[in-house]
Amino acid sequence: MLEALRELCLRLYLLAETNKIDEILKTLSMRYIKCNPATPFRNAVAVHSVTYSLLLLNTDWHLADLERHMNMQDFVQNTKSVSYTHLTLPTSDLV
């Protein structure tokens, strides 16, 4: 999934419009599930949640002017809270 997200980001410049980014990630998620039926993610909602979390992590670390950046524990907790019910992975696989 990470490779698919990298490919997308190499081909598109994602502007800061949340609605457009969300629609692009939804489309990517549906396509990912269709092309990877053996994925440990149960559905496109899980893929969407994790890819969105990864984009937020990237923004947090590289673009946001923050006093405190997200650490691994924060990332795992945020991702779990959104997508835990859609994952067949153990939480340890998120790290």
Short mmCIF file of N, CA, C and O in Angstrom, two decimals:
data_model
loop_
_atom_site.label_atom_id
_atom_site.label_comp_id
_atom_site.label_asym_id
_atom_site.label_seq_id
_atom_site.Cartn_x
_atom_site.Cartn_y
_atom_site.Cartn_z
N MET A 1 0.82 -1.18 0.00
CA MET A 1 0.00 0.00 0.00
C MET A 1 0.87 1.25 0.00
O MET A 1 0.54 2.21 -0.67
N LEU A 2 1.95 1.21 0.75
CA LEU A 2 2.84 2.37 0.81
C LEU A 2 3.42 2.67 -0.56
O LEU A 2 3.53 3.83 -0.96
N GLU A 3 3.75 1.63 -1.30
CA GLU A 3 4.29 1.84 -2.65
C GLU A 3 3.25 2.49 -3.57
O GLU A 3 3.57 3.36 -4.37
N ALA A 4 2.00 2.09 -3.44
CA ALA A 4 0.93 2.70 -4.24
C ALA A 4 0.78 4.18 -3.90
O ALA A 4 0.61 5.02 -4.79
N LEU A 5 0.87 4.50 -2.62
CA LEU A 5 0.78 5.90 -2.20
C LEU A 5 1.97 6.70 -2.72
O LEU A 5 1.81 7.83 -3.17
N ARG A 6 3.15 6.11 -2.67
CA ARG A 6 4.34 6.79 -3.21
C ARG A 6 4.18 7.07 -4.70
O ARG A 6 4.50 8.15 -5.18
N GLU A 7 3.71 6.07 -5.43
CA GLU A 7 3.49 6.25 -6.87
C GLU A 7 2.51 7.39 -7.14
O GLU A 7 2.72 8.20 -8.02
N LEU A 8 1.44 7.42 -6.38
CA LEU A 8 0.45 8.48 -6.54
C LEU A 8 1.08 9.85 -6.29
O LEU A 8 0.90 10.78 -7.09
N CYS A 9 1.84 9.96 -5.23
CA CYS A 9 2.45 11.25 -4.89
C CYS A 9 3.53 11.67 -5.88
O CYS A 9 3.78 12.86 -6.06
N LEU A 10 4.17 10.70 -6.52
CA LEU A 10 5.14 11.03 -7.56
C LEU A 10 4.47 11.57 -8.81
O LEU A 10 5.03 12.39 -9.53
N ARG A 11 3.25 11.11 -9.07
CA ARG A 11 2.56 11.49 -10.30
C ARG A 11 1.64 12.71 -10.13
O ARG A 11 1.33 13.38 -11.10
N LEU A 12 1.20 12.95 -8.91
CA LEU A 12 0.29 14.07 -8.65
C LEU A 12 0.86 15.00 -7.59
O LEU A 12 1.48 14.55 -6.65
N TYR A 13 0.58 16.26 -7.76
CA TYR A 13 0.91 17.22 -6.72
C TYR A 13 -0.37 17.46 -5.95
O TYR A 13 -1.33 18.03 -6.48
N LEU A 14 -0.44 16.96 -4.72
CA LEU A 14 -1.66 17.05 -3.93
C LEU A 14 -1.73 18.42 -3.25
O LEU A 14 -0.98 18.70 -2.33
N LEU A 15 -2.62 19.24 -3.74
CA LEU A 15 -2.82 20.56 -3.14
C LEU A 15 -3.52 20.41 -1.79
O LEU A 15 -4.04 19.36 -1.46
N ALA A 16 -3.58 21.47 -1.06
CA ALA A 16 -4.10 21.43 0.30
C ALA A 16 -5.63 21.40 0.38
O ALA A 16 -6.19 21.66 1.42
N GLU A 17 -6.32 21.07 -0.69
CA GLU A 17 -7.78 20.98 -0.65
C GLU A 17 -8.17 19.60 -0.14
O GLU A 17 -8.06 18.61 -0.85
N THR A 18 -8.65 19.55 1.06
CA THR A 18 -8.95 18.29 1.73
C THR A 18 -9.95 17.44 0.96
O THR A 18 -9.77 16.23 0.84
N ASN A 19 -10.99 18.05 0.41
CA ASN A 19 -12.01 17.28 -0.30
C ASN A 19 -11.45 16.58 -1.52
O ASN A 19 -11.77 15.42 -1.78
N LYS A 20 -10.61 17.26 -2.27
CA LYS A 20 -10.01 16.64 -3.46
C LYS A 20 -9.05 15.52 -3.06
O LYS A 20 -9.04 14.46 -3.68
N ILE A 21 -8.24 15.76 -2.06
CA ILE A 21 -7.31 14.73 -1.59
C ILE A 21 -8.08 13.52 -1.10
O ILE A 21 -7.73 12.38 -1.41
N ASP A 22 -9.15 13.75 -0.37
CA ASP A 22 -9.97 12.65 0.14
C ASP A 22 -10.56 11.82 -1.00
O ASP A 22 -10.53 10.59 -0.96
N GLU A 23 -11.05 12.46 -2.03
CA GLU A 23 -11.61 11.74 -3.18
C GLU A 23 -10.54 10.94 -3.90
O GLU A 23 -10.77 9.80 -4.31
N ILE A 24 -9.35 11.51 -4.06
CA ILE A 24 -8.25 10.79 -4.70
C ILE A 24 -7.87 9.57 -3.88
O ILE A 24 -7.67 8.48 -4.42
N LEU A 25 -7.79 9.74 -2.56
CA LEU A 25 -7.42 8.61 -1.70
C LEU A 25 -8.51 7.54 -1.67
O LEU A 25 -8.20 6.34 -1.58
N LYS A 26 -9.76 7.93 -1.75
CA LYS A 26 -10.84 6.94 -1.83
C LYS A 26 -10.73 6.11 -3.10
O LYS A 26 -10.87 4.88 -3.08
N THR A 27 -10.44 6.77 -4.22
CA THR A 27 -10.27 6.07 -5.48
C THR A 27 -9.06 5.14 -5.43
O THR A 27 -9.13 3.98 -5.86
N LEU A 28 -7.95 5.64 -4.90
CA LEU A 28 -6.76 4.81 -4.72
C LEU A 28 -7.07 3.58 -3.86
O LEU A 28 -6.67 2.47 -4.18
N SER A 29 -7.81 3.78 -2.79
CA SER A 29 -8.14 2.70 -1.86
C SER A 29 -8.99 1.62 -2.53
O SER A 29 -8.74 0.43 -2.36
N MET A 30 -9.98 2.04 -3.28
CA MET A 30 -10.83 1.07 -3.98
C MET A 30 -10.02 0.29 -5.01
O MET A 30 -10.16 -0.93 -5.14
N ARG A 31 -9.16 0.98 -5.73
CA ARG A 31 -8.33 0.32 -6.74
C ARG A 31 -7.33 -0.63 -6.07
O ARG A 31 -7.09 -1.73 -6.57
N TYR A 32 -6.77 -0.22 -4.95
CA TYR A 32 -5.81 -1.05 -4.24
C TYR A 32 -6.46 -2.38 -3.81
O TYR A 32 -5.89 -3.44 -3.99
N ILE A 33 -7.65 -2.30 -3.24
CA ILE A 33 -8.37 -3.51 -2.81
C ILE A 33 -8.67 -4.41 -4.01
O ILE A 33 -8.50 -5.62 -3.94
N LYS A 34 -9.07 -3.81 -5.12
CA LYS A 34 -9.39 -4.59 -6.32
C LYS A 34 -8.15 -5.30 -6.86
O LYS A 34 -8.23 -6.46 -7.28
N CYS A 35 -7.00 -4.63 -6.84
CA CYS A 35 -5.77 -5.19 -7.41
C CYS A 35 -5.00 -6.07 -6.43
O CYS A 35 -4.08 -6.78 -6.83
N ASN A 36 -5.35 -6.01 -5.15
CA ASN A 36 -4.64 -6.76 -4.11
C ASN A 36 -5.62 -7.51 -3.21
O ASN A 36 -5.78 -7.18 -2.03
N PRO A 37 -6.29 -8.53 -3.75
CA PRO A 37 -7.32 -9.22 -2.96
C PRO A 37 -6.78 -9.94 -1.72
O PRO A 37 -7.54 -10.19 -0.78
N ALA A 38 -5.50 -10.24 -1.69
CA ALA A 38 -4.93 -10.95 -0.54
C ALA A 38 -4.39 -9.99 0.53
O ALA A 38 -3.74 -10.42 1.48
N THR A 39 -4.66 -8.73 0.39
CA THR A 39 -4.17 -7.74 1.35
C THR A 39 -4.76 -8.01 2.74
O THR A 39 -5.87 -8.51 2.87
N PRO A 40 -4.01 -7.68 3.79
CA PRO A 40 -4.56 -7.87 5.14
C PRO A 40 -5.62 -6.83 5.51
O PRO A 40 -6.26 -6.95 6.53
N PHE A 41 -5.82 -5.84 4.66
CA PHE A 41 -6.86 -4.85 4.91
C PHE A 41 -8.19 -5.41 4.42
O PHE A 41 -8.28 -5.94 3.32
N ARG A 42 -9.21 -5.29 5.24
CA ARG A 42 -10.50 -5.91 4.92
C ARG A 42 -11.23 -5.24 3.78
O ARG A 42 -11.98 -5.87 3.05
N ASN A 43 -11.05 -3.92 3.66
CA ASN A 43 -11.82 -3.19 2.65
C ASN A 43 -11.15 -1.86 2.34
O ASN A 43 -10.13 -1.50 2.93
N ALA A 44 -11.75 -1.13 1.41
CA ALA A 44 -11.20 0.16 0.98
C ALA A 44 -11.22 1.19 2.10
O ALA A 44 -10.37 2.09 2.13
N VAL A 45 -12.13 1.06 3.04
CA VAL A 45 -12.19 2.00 4.17
C VAL A 45 -10.91 1.90 5.00
O VAL A 45 -10.33 2.91 5.40
N ALA A 46 -10.45 0.70 5.23
CA ALA A 46 -9.21 0.50 6.00
C ALA A 46 -8.01 1.07 5.25
O ALA A 46 -7.17 1.76 5.83
N VAL A 47 -7.93 0.80 3.95
CA VAL A 47 -6.83 1.33 3.15
C VAL A 47 -6.88 2.86 3.16
O VAL A 47 -5.86 3.53 3.34
N HIS A 48 -8.06 3.41 2.98
CA HIS A 48 -8.22 4.87 2.99
C HIS A 48 -7.77 5.46 4.33
O HIS A 48 -7.04 6.46 4.36
N SER A 49 -8.15 4.84 5.42
CA SER A 49 -7.78 5.34 6.74
C SER A 49 -6.27 5.36 6.93
O SER A 49 -5.70 6.35 7.42
N VAL A 50 -5.62 4.30 6.53
CA VAL A 50 -4.17 4.22 6.72
C VAL A 50 -3.44 5.16 5.76
O VAL A 50 -2.50 5.84 6.17
N THR A 51 -3.86 5.24 4.51
CA THR A 51 -3.18 6.15 3.58
C THR A 51 -3.38 7.60 4.01
O THR A 51 -2.45 8.41 3.92
N TYR A 52 -4.56 7.93 4.50
CA TYR A 52 -4.80 9.29 4.98
C TYR A 52 -3.91 9.57 6.19
O TYR A 52 -3.32 10.64 6.31
N SER A 53 -3.80 8.61 7.08
CA SER A 53 -2.93 8.76 8.25
C SER A 53 -1.48 8.97 7.84
O SER A 53 -0.76 9.77 8.43
N LEU A 54 -1.04 8.24 6.82
CA LEU A 54 0.34 8.39 6.34
C LEU A 54 0.57 9.78 5.75
O LEU A 54 1.62 10.39 5.97
N LEU A 55 -0.41 10.30 5.02
CA LEU A 55 -0.28 11.65 4.50
C LEU A 55 -0.23 12.69 5.62
O LEU A 55 0.54 13.64 5.57
N LEU A 56 -1.06 12.49 6.64
CA LEU A 56 -1.03 13.39 7.79
C LEU A 56 0.31 13.34 8.52
O LEU A 56 0.85 14.36 8.94
N LEU A 57 0.86 12.14 8.65
CA LEU A 57 2.17 11.98 9.28
C LEU A 57 3.24 12.71 8.47
O LEU A 57 4.07 13.42 9.03
N ASN A 58 3.20 12.55 7.17
CA ASN A 58 4.17 13.23 6.31
C ASN A 58 4.05 14.74 6.44
O ASN A 58 5.06 15.45 6.56
N THR A 59 2.82 15.24 6.45
CA THR A 59 2.60 16.67 6.61
C THR A 59 3.11 17.14 7.97
O THR A 59 3.78 18.17 8.07
N ASP A 60 2.81 16.37 8.99
CA ASP A 60 3.24 16.71 10.34
C ASP A 60 4.76 16.85 10.42
O ASP A 60 5.29 17.77 11.02
N TRP A 61 5.46 15.92 9.79
CA TRP A 61 6.92 15.90 9.90
C TRP A 61 7.62 16.86 8.95
O TRP A 61 8.71 17.35 9.26
N HIS A 62 7.04 17.12 7.79
CA HIS A 62 7.77 17.87 6.78
C HIS A 62 7.22 19.25 6.47
O HIS A 62 7.95 20.10 5.98
N LEU A 63 5.96 19.47 6.72
CA LEU A 63 5.37 20.74 6.31
C LEU A 63 4.81 21.58 7.45
O LEU A 63 4.80 22.80 7.35
N ALA A 64 4.36 20.96 8.47
CA ALA A 64 3.71 21.69 9.55
C ALA A 64 4.74 22.38 10.44
O ALA A 64 5.78 21.81 10.77
N ASP A 65 4.43 23.61 10.80
CA ASP A 65 5.29 24.36 11.72
C ASP A 65 4.74 24.17 13.12
O ASP A 65 3.93 24.97 13.61
N LEU A 66 5.15 23.09 13.77
CA LEU A 66 4.62 22.71 15.07
C LEU A 66 5.72 22.68 16.11
O LEU A 66 6.88 22.42 15.80
N GLU A 67 5.34 22.91 17.34
CA GLU A 67 6.31 22.79 18.44
C GLU A 67 6.62 21.32 18.72
O GLU A 67 7.73 20.97 19.07
N ARG A 68 5.61 20.49 18.59
CA ARG A 68 5.78 19.05 18.85
C ARG A 68 5.23 18.26 17.68
O ARG A 68 4.08 18.44 17.28
N HIS A 69 6.06 17.40 17.12
CA HIS A 69 5.63 16.57 16.00
C HIS A 69 5.14 15.21 16.51
O HIS A 69 5.50 14.76 17.59
N MET A 70 4.35 14.58 15.68
CA MET A 70 3.80 13.27 15.99
C MET A 70 4.94 12.24 16.10
O MET A 70 5.84 12.22 15.27
N ASN A 71 4.86 11.41 17.11
CA ASN A 71 5.84 10.32 17.22
C ASN A 71 5.14 9.02 16.79
O ASN A 71 3.97 9.02 16.43
N MET A 72 5.88 7.92 16.82
CA MET A 72 5.34 6.65 16.36
C MET A 72 4.12 6.24 17.18
O MET A 72 3.13 5.76 16.64
N GLN A 73 4.18 6.42 18.48
CA GLN A 73 3.06 6.04 19.34
C GLN A 73 1.81 6.86 18.99
O GLN A 73 0.71 6.32 18.93
N ASP A 74 1.98 8.16 18.75
CA ASP A 74 0.85 9.01 18.35
C ASP A 74 0.25 8.53 17.03
O ASP A 74 -0.96 8.44 16.89
N PHE A 75 1.13 8.22 16.08
CA PHE A 75 0.66 7.77 14.77
C PHE A 75 -0.14 6.47 14.88
O PHE A 75 -1.23 6.35 14.33
N VAL A 76 0.39 5.51 15.61
CA VAL A 76 -0.29 4.23 15.77
C VAL A 76 -1.64 4.43 16.47
O VAL A 76 -2.66 3.89 16.04
N GLN A 77 -1.66 5.23 17.51
CA GLN A 77 -2.91 5.49 18.24
C GLN A 77 -3.94 6.18 17.35
O GLN A 77 -5.11 5.79 17.34
N ASN A 78 -3.52 7.18 16.59
CA ASN A 78 -4.45 7.88 15.70
C ASN A 78 -4.99 6.95 14.62
O ASN A 78 -6.18 6.96 14.32
N THR A 79 -4.11 6.14 14.05
CA THR A 79 -4.53 5.23 12.99
C THR A 79 -5.45 4.14 13.54
O THR A 79 -6.46 3.80 12.92
N LYS A 80 -5.11 3.60 14.70
CA LYS A 80 -5.96 2.58 15.32
C LYS A 80 -7.34 3.11 15.61
O LYS A 80 -8.33 2.44 15.38
N SER A 81 -7.42 4.33 16.10
CA SER A 81 -8.72 4.88 16.49
C SER A 81 -9.65 5.03 15.30
O SER A 81 -10.86 4.91 15.43
N VAL A 82 -9.10 5.24 14.12
CA VAL A 82 -9.92 5.41 12.93
C VAL A 82 -10.20 4.09 12.23
O VAL A 82 -11.30 3.84 11.79
N SER A 83 -9.19 3.21 12.15
CA SER A 83 -9.34 2.06 11.27
C SER A 83 -9.25 0.69 11.94
O SER A 83 -9.25 -0.31 11.26
N TYR A 84 -9.19 0.63 13.23
CA TYR A 84 -8.97 -0.64 13.93
C TYR A 84 -9.99 -1.70 13.53
O TYR A 84 -9.65 -2.85 13.33
N THR A 85 -11.24 -1.33 13.38
CA THR A 85 -12.27 -2.31 13.06
C THR A 85 -12.18 -2.83 11.63
O THR A 85 -12.80 -3.82 11.30
N HIS A 86 -11.37 -2.16 10.80
CA HIS A 86 -11.27 -2.57 9.40
C HIS A 86 -9.97 -3.31 9.11
O HIS A 86 -9.70 -3.64 7.97
N LEU A 87 -9.16 -3.56 10.12
CA LEU A 87 -7.86 -4.20 9.92
C LEU A 87 -7.88 -5.65 10.38
O LEU A 87 -8.53 -5.97 11.37
N THR A 88 -7.17 -6.49 9.66
CA THR A 88 -6.95 -7.85 10.12
C THR A 88 -5.52 -7.99 10.62
O THR A 88 -5.11 -9.06 11.02
N LEU A 89 -4.77 -6.90 10.59
CA LEU A 89 -3.38 -6.89 11.06
C LEU A 89 -3.33 -6.72 12.56
O LEU A 89 -4.14 -6.00 13.12
N PRO A 90 -2.34 -7.32 13.21
CA PRO A 90 -2.10 -6.96 14.60
C PRO A 90 -1.61 -5.52 14.66
O PRO A 90 -0.99 -5.03 13.72
N THR A 91 -1.89 -4.82 15.74
CA THR A 91 -1.47 -3.44 15.90
C THR A 91 0.04 -3.29 15.72
O THR A 91 0.50 -2.29 15.17
N SER A 92 0.81 -4.28 16.11
CA SER A 92 2.27 -4.21 15.98
C SER A 92 2.70 -4.06 14.52
O SER A 92 3.78 -3.55 14.26
N ASP A 93 1.88 -4.48 13.57
CA ASP A 93 2.25 -4.35 12.16
C ASP A 93 2.10 -2.93 11.63
O ASP A 93 2.54 -2.62 10.54
N LEU A 94 1.49 -2.04 12.41
CA LEU A 94 1.39 -0.64 12.00
C LEU A 94 2.70 0.10 12.22
O LEU A 94 2.91 1.16 11.67
N VAL A 95 3.58 -0.45 13.03
CA VAL A 95 4.86 0.22 13.32
C VAL A 95 5.97 -0.29 12.43
O VAL A 95 5.91 -1.25 11.79
#
